Amino acid sequence: MVLLQRRAAALFLFAFIFLMPISHAHSREKTDIKTLVIVSHPYPERSVLTKGLQEAAESLEGVTVRNLETLYGYDTRRINGDAERKMMREHRRVVFIFPTHWFNITPMMKAWLNETWGSVGPGLWQGKEMFIVSTAAGGSSTYGPDGRIGGIACGCVFTDEGKRPACRYDVASSPDL
């Protein structure tokens, strides 16, 4: 029952991302935006919510899903930067799905970012609508307001104003869930 509830929550969350207005400038212009979903999870056999989000994304038309561990295993040197940049250029919206792993992105996601964008000049991410969906194993006793760790600000990795001007992507805001 819990698994079904988590998968339903994942589907709702993913649908919410695609049904909400992305930004004031873009929400009225395009409704058929091609979406690239980049998924990474270091322990996919333990994943519930990330797996549910990936399955939800795979069921949507106009969405391309790339699971980094499925494509490249766990070898960060195998990432094909040319192929990944081609995928980035073909899509207007990019969604990153990963668990917060030791208060950071996963090793494969970091390697993907380095290989795909790190050595490429400006423009690859320019004008993209980007979303970050990060999960964390543990309940409110760990991540709740009074939990052992407290809340995690997951979006800071990509929305840091110091990094944002270099890649010129749009930050899409959403209400607190």
PDB file of C-alpha atoms in Angstrom:
ATOM      1  CA  MET A   1       0.000   0.000   0.000  1.00  0.00           C
ATOM      2  CA  VAL A   2       2.802   2.432   0.877  1.00  0.00           C
ATOM      3  CA  LEU A   3       4.531   1.696  -2.439  1.00  0.00           C
ATOM      4  CA  LEU A   4       1.317   2.442  -4.332  1.00  0.00           C
ATOM      5  CA  GLN A   5       0.869   5.708  -2.419  1.00  0.00           C
ATOM      6  CA  ARG A   6       4.443   6.783  -3.204  1.00  0.00           C
ATOM      7  CA  ARG A   7       4.068   5.931  -6.890  1.00  0.00           C
ATOM      8  CA  ALA A   8       0.778   7.867  -7.005  1.00  0.00           C
ATOM      9  CA  ALA A   9       2.503  10.814  -5.325  1.00  0.00           C
ATOM     10  CA  ALA A  10       5.296  10.618  -7.895  1.00  0.00           C
ATOM     11  CA  LEU A  11       2.823  10.649 -10.771  1.00  0.00           C
ATOM     12  CA  PHE A  12       0.982  13.610  -9.256  1.00  0.00           C
ATOM     13  CA  LEU A  13       4.221  15.521  -8.713  1.00  0.00           C
ATOM     14  CA  PHE A  14       5.441  14.890 -12.237  1.00  0.00           C
ATOM     15  CA  ALA A  15       2.074  15.818 -13.759  1.00  0.00           C
ATOM     16  CA  PHE A  16       2.063  18.969 -11.617  1.00  0.00           C
ATOM     17  CA  ILE A  17       5.405  20.000 -13.100  1.00  0.00           C
ATOM     18  CA  PHE A  18       4.052  19.769 -16.625  1.00  0.00           C
ATOM     19  CA  LEU A  19       0.653  21.312 -15.948  1.00  0.00           C
ATOM     20  CA  MET A  20       1.768  24.366 -13.979  1.00  0.00           C
ATOM     21  CA  PRO A  21       2.657  27.585 -15.828  1.00  0.00           C
ATOM     22  CA  ILE A  22       6.402  27.521 -16.398  1.00  0.00           C
ATOM     23  CA  SER A  23       6.994  31.255 -16.478  1.00  0.00           C
ATOM     24  CA  HIS A  24       4.940  34.289 -17.354  1.00  0.00           C
ATOM     25  CA  ALA A  25       6.780  34.785 -20.637  1.00  0.00           C
ATOM     26  CA  HIS A  26       6.542  31.200 -21.834  1.00  0.00           C
ATOM     27  CA  SER A  27       3.262  29.909 -20.396  1.00  0.00           C
ATOM     28  CA  ARG A  28       1.122  31.456 -23.135  1.00  0.00           C
ATOM     29  CA  GLU A  29       3.522  30.887 -26.022  1.00  0.00           C
ATOM     30  CA  LYS A  30       4.081  27.142 -26.229  1.00  0.00           C
ATOM     31  CA  THR A  31       2.147  24.193 -24.980  1.00  0.00           C
ATOM     32  CA  ASP A  32       3.953  21.422 -26.840  1.00  0.00           C
ATOM     33  CA  ILE A  33       7.421  21.785 -25.382  1.00  0.00           C
ATOM     34  CA  LYS A  34       9.759  18.811 -25.803  1.00  0.00           C
ATOM     35  CA  THR A  35      11.034  17.711 -22.420  1.00  0.00           C
ATOM     36  CA  LEU A  36      14.271  15.951 -21.535  1.00  0.00           C
ATOM     37  CA  VAL A  37      14.329  14.137 -18.202  1.00  0.00           C
ATOM     38  CA  ILE A  38      17.723  13.243 -16.747  1.00  0.00           C
ATOM     39  CA  VAL A  39      17.439  10.622 -13.985  1.00  0.00           C
ATOM     40  CA  SER A  40      20.195   9.424 -11.684  1.00  0.00           C
ATOM     41  CA  HIS A  41      20.036   7.171  -8.640  1.00  0.00           C
ATOM     42  CA  PRO A  42      23.082   5.395  -7.186  1.00  0.00           C
ATOM     43  CA  TYR A  43      20.925   2.604  -5.710  1.00  0.00           C
ATOM     44  CA  PRO A  44      18.068   2.063  -8.186  1.00  0.00           C
ATOM     45  CA  GLU A  45      16.992  -1.191  -6.534  1.00  0.00           C
ATOM     46  CA  ARG A  46      16.146   0.803  -3.373  1.00  0.00           C
ATOM     47  CA  SER A  47      14.428   3.645  -5.190  1.00  0.00           C
ATOM     48  CA  VAL A  48      10.712   4.151  -4.804  1.00  0.00           C
ATOM     49  CA  LEU A  49       9.924   7.783  -5.534  1.00  0.00           C
ATOM     50  CA  THR A  50      12.666   8.336  -8.121  1.00  0.00           C
ATOM     51  CA  LYS A  51      11.612   5.144  -9.904  1.00  0.00           C
ATOM     52  CA  GLY A  52       7.969   6.264  -9.781  1.00  0.00           C
ATOM     53  CA  LEU A  53       8.857   9.675 -11.207  1.00  0.00           C
ATOM     54  CA  GLN A  54      10.819   8.037 -14.024  1.00  0.00           C
ATOM     55  CA  GLU A  55       7.912   5.710 -14.844  1.00  0.00           C
ATOM     56  CA  ALA A  56       5.513   8.664 -14.837  1.00  0.00           C
ATOM     57  CA  ALA A  57       7.796  10.607 -17.185  1.00  0.00           C
ATOM     58  CA  GLU A  58       8.144   7.641 -19.545  1.00  0.00           C
ATOM     59  CA  SER A  59       4.364   7.485 -19.891  1.00  0.00           C
ATOM     60  CA  LEU A  60       4.072  11.067 -21.179  1.00  0.00           C
ATOM     61  CA  GLU A  61       4.146  12.051 -24.838  1.00  0.00           C
ATOM     62  CA  GLY A  62       6.895  14.469 -25.869  1.00  0.00           C
ATOM     63  CA  VAL A  63       9.164  13.397 -23.009  1.00  0.00           C
ATOM     64  CA  THR A  64      12.586  11.788 -23.476  1.00  0.00           C
ATOM     65  CA  VAL A  65      13.953  10.025 -20.386  1.00  0.00           C
ATOM     66  CA  ARG A  66      17.655   9.327 -19.928  1.00  0.00           C
ATOM     67  CA  ASN A  67      18.605   7.290 -16.882  1.00  0.00           C
ATOM     68  CA  LEU A  68      22.328   7.828 -16.449  1.00  0.00           C
ATOM     69  CA  GLU A  69      23.048   4.577 -14.613  1.00  0.00           C
ATOM     70  CA  THR A  70      21.075   2.576 -17.192  1.00  0.00           C
ATOM     71  CA  LEU A  71      22.941   4.230 -20.068  1.00  0.00           C
ATOM     72  CA  TYR A  72      26.437   4.369 -18.604  1.00  0.00           C
ATOM     73  CA  GLY A  73      26.527   2.120 -15.549  1.00  0.00           C
ATOM     74  CA  TYR A  74      28.473   3.660 -12.695  1.00  0.00           C
ATOM     75  CA  ASP A  75      31.566   4.641 -14.683  1.00  0.00           C
ATOM     76  CA  THR A  76      31.563   8.426 -14.796  1.00  0.00           C
ATOM     77  CA  ARG A  77      34.098   8.354 -17.652  1.00  0.00           C
ATOM     78  CA  ARG A  78      31.681   6.577 -20.035  1.00  0.00           C
ATOM     79  CA  ILE A  79      29.310   9.533 -20.437  1.00  0.00           C
ATOM     80  CA  ASN A  80      29.035  10.493 -24.107  1.00  0.00           C
ATOM     81  CA  GLY A  81      29.159  14.288 -23.979  1.00  0.00           C
ATOM     82  CA  ASP A  82      28.415  14.742 -27.688  1.00  0.00           C
ATOM     83  CA  ALA A  83      25.259  12.603 -27.529  1.00  0.00           C
ATOM     84  CA  GLU A  84      24.093  14.295 -24.333  1.00  0.00           C
ATOM     85  CA  ARG A  85      24.647  17.804 -25.745  1.00  0.00           C
ATOM     86  CA  LYS A  86      22.670  16.796 -28.846  1.00  0.00           C
ATOM     87  CA  MET A  87      19.794  15.732 -26.595  1.00  0.00           C
ATOM     88  CA  MET A  88      20.000  19.040 -24.708  1.00  0.00           C
ATOM     89  CA  ARG A  89      19.790  21.025 -27.945  1.00  0.00           C
ATOM     90  CA  GLU A  90      16.705  19.082 -29.089  1.00  0.00           C
ATOM     91  CA  HIS A  91      14.651  19.850 -25.967  1.00  0.00           C
ATOM     92  CA  ARG A  92      13.297  23.113 -24.538  1.00  0.00           C
ATOM     93  CA  ARG A  93      12.574  21.872 -21.000  1.00  0.00           C
ATOM     94  CA  VAL A  94      14.964  19.849 -18.839  1.00  0.00           C
ATOM     95  CA  VAL A  95      13.988  18.033 -15.647  1.00  0.00           C
ATOM     96  CA  PHE A  96      16.639  16.618 -13.327  1.00  0.00           C
ATOM     97  CA  ILE A  97      15.457  13.809 -11.038  1.00  0.00           C
ATOM     98  CA  PHE A  98      17.831  12.492  -8.388  1.00  0.00           C
ATOM     99  CA  PRO A  99      18.009  11.735  -4.694  1.00  0.00           C
ATOM    100  CA  THR A 100      19.889  14.153  -2.511  1.00  0.00           C
ATOM    101  CA  HIS A 101      23.008  12.085  -1.920  1.00  0.00           C
ATOM    102  CA  TRP A 102      25.132  13.206   1.004  1.00  0.00           C
ATOM    103  CA  PHE A 103      23.621  16.711   0.681  1.00  0.00           C
ATOM    104  CA  ASN A 104      24.551  16.907  -2.976  1.00  0.00           C
ATOM    105  CA  ILE A 105      23.686  15.581  -6.421  1.00  0.00           C
ATOM    106  CA  THR A 106      24.618  12.001  -7.299  1.00  0.00           C
ATOM    107  CA  PRO A 107      28.105  11.193  -8.659  1.00  0.00           C
ATOM    108  CA  MET A 108      26.710  10.332 -12.110  1.00  0.00           C
ATOM    109  CA  MET A 109      24.664  13.559 -12.239  1.00  0.00           C
ATOM    110  CA  LYS A 110      27.796  15.548 -11.358  1.00  0.00           C
ATOM    111  CA  ALA A 111      29.798  13.726 -14.040  1.00  0.00           C
ATOM    112  CA  TRP A 112      26.976  14.294 -16.546  1.00  0.00           C
ATOM    113  CA  LEU A 113      26.983  18.026 -15.819  1.00  0.00           C
ATOM    114  CA  ASN A 114      30.766  18.187 -16.135  1.00  0.00           C
ATOM    115  CA  GLU A 115      30.864  16.240 -19.405  1.00  0.00           C
ATOM    116  CA  THR A 116      27.773  17.762 -20.991  1.00  0.00           C
ATOM    117  CA  TRP A 117      28.092  21.379 -20.041  1.00  0.00           C
ATOM    118  CA  GLY A 118      31.330  21.941 -18.145  1.00  0.00           C
ATOM    119  CA  SER A 119      33.695  22.476 -21.069  1.00  0.00           C
ATOM    120  CA  VAL A 120      31.179  23.833 -23.580  1.00  0.00           C
ATOM    121  CA  GLY A 121      30.847  27.541 -24.153  1.00  0.00           C
ATOM    122  CA  PRO A 122      27.727  29.563 -23.422  1.00  0.00           C
ATOM    123  CA  GLY A 123      24.410  28.862 -25.070  1.00  0.00           C
ATOM    124  CA  LEU A 124      23.722  25.170 -24.418  1.00  0.00           C
ATOM    125  CA  TRP A 125      21.313  25.911 -21.560  1.00  0.00           C
ATOM    126  CA  GLN A 126      20.225  29.339 -22.719  1.00  0.00           C
ATOM    127  CA  GLY A 127      16.448  29.703 -22.837  1.00  0.00           C
ATOM    128  CA  LYS A 128      15.800  26.271 -21.307  1.00  0.00           C
ATOM    129  CA  GLU A 129      13.115  25.761 -18.696  1.00  0.00           C
ATOM    130  CA  MET A 130      14.657  23.697 -15.945  1.00  0.00           C
ATOM    131  CA  PHE A 131      13.255  21.802 -13.001  1.00  0.00           C
ATOM    132  CA  ILE A 132      14.923  19.955 -10.187  1.00  0.00           C
ATOM    133  CA  VAL A 133      13.081  17.127  -8.478  1.00  0.00           C
ATOM    134  CA  SER A 134      15.166  15.784  -5.643  1.00  0.00           C
ATOM    135  CA  THR A 135      14.150  13.085  -3.218  1.00  0.00           C
ATOM    136  CA  ALA A 136      15.613  11.961   0.083  1.00  0.00           C
ATOM    137  CA  ALA A 137      15.204   8.683   1.922  1.00  0.00           C
ATOM    138  CA  GLY A 138      13.828   9.255   5.367  1.00  0.00           C
ATOM    139  CA  GLY A 139      10.733  10.691   6.905  1.00  0.00           C
ATOM    140  CA  SER A 140       9.808  13.721   8.949  1.00  0.00           C
ATOM    141  CA  SER A 141      11.877  12.446  11.880  1.00  0.00           C
ATOM    142  CA  THR A 142      14.919  13.090   9.691  1.00  0.00           C
ATOM    143  CA  TYR A 143      13.942  15.884   7.287  1.00  0.00           C
ATOM    144  CA  GLY A 144      10.969  17.516   8.994  1.00  0.00           C
ATOM    145  CA  PRO A 145      11.185  20.938  10.664  1.00  0.00           C
ATOM    146  CA  ASP A 146      12.019  19.274  13.989  1.00  0.00           C
ATOM    147  CA  GLY A 147      13.917  16.360  12.448  1.00  0.00           C
ATOM    148  CA  ARG A 148      17.470  15.279  13.038  1.00  0.00           C
ATOM    149  CA  ILE A 149      18.662  17.102   9.890  1.00  0.00           C
ATOM    150  CA  GLY A 150      15.782  19.479   9.217  1.00  0.00           C
ATOM    151  CA  GLY A 151      14.696  20.713   5.812  1.00  0.00           C
ATOM    152  CA  ILE A 152      16.985  20.628   2.798  1.00  0.00           C
ATOM    153  CA  ALA A 153      17.146  23.429   0.244  1.00  0.00           C
ATOM    154  CA  CYS A 154      17.604  21.217  -2.811  1.00  0.00           C
ATOM    155  CA  GLY A 155      17.335  23.819  -5.542  1.00  0.00           C
ATOM    156  CA  CYS A 156      20.421  25.749  -4.485  1.00  0.00           C
ATOM    157  CA  VAL A 157      22.743  23.593  -6.588  1.00  0.00           C
ATOM    158  CA  PHE A 158      21.400  24.917  -9.898  1.00  0.00           C
ATOM    159  CA  THR A 159      19.716  28.199  -8.986  1.00  0.00           C
ATOM    160  CA  ASP A 160      22.711  29.837  -7.340  1.00  0.00           C
ATOM    161  CA  GLU A 161      22.777  33.356  -8.788  1.00  0.00           C
ATOM    162  CA  GLY A 162      26.548  33.117  -9.161  1.00  0.00           C
ATOM    163  CA  LYS A 163      26.225  30.211 -11.603  1.00  0.00           C
ATOM    164  CA  ARG A 164      22.968  31.109 -13.312  1.00  0.00           C
ATOM    165  CA  PRO A 165      24.190  34.028 -15.484  1.00  0.00           C
ATOM    166  CA  ALA A 166      26.885  31.813 -17.025  1.00  0.00           C
ATOM    167  CA  CYS A 167      24.409  29.321 -18.465  1.00  0.00           C
ATOM    168  CA  ARG A 168      21.409  31.688 -18.824  1.00  0.00           C
ATOM    169  CA  TYR A 169      18.611  29.272 -18.032  1.00  0.00           C
ATOM    170  CA  ASP A 170      15.214  30.313 -16.701  1.00  0.00           C
ATOM    171  CA  VAL A 171      14.411  29.491 -13.088  1.00  0.00           C
ATOM    172  CA  ALA A 172      10.852  28.193 -12.896  1.00  0.00           C
ATOM    173  CA  SER A 173       9.198  28.755  -9.572  1.00  0.00           C
ATOM    174  CA  SER A 174       6.584  26.537  -7.996  1.00  0.00           C
ATOM    175  CA  PRO A 175       4.506  26.764  -4.852  1.00  0.00           C
ATOM    176  CA  ASP A 176       5.636  24.859  -1.791  1.00  0.00           C
ATOM    177  CA  LEU A 177       4.401  21.281  -1.911  1.00  0.00           C
TER     178      LEU A 177
END
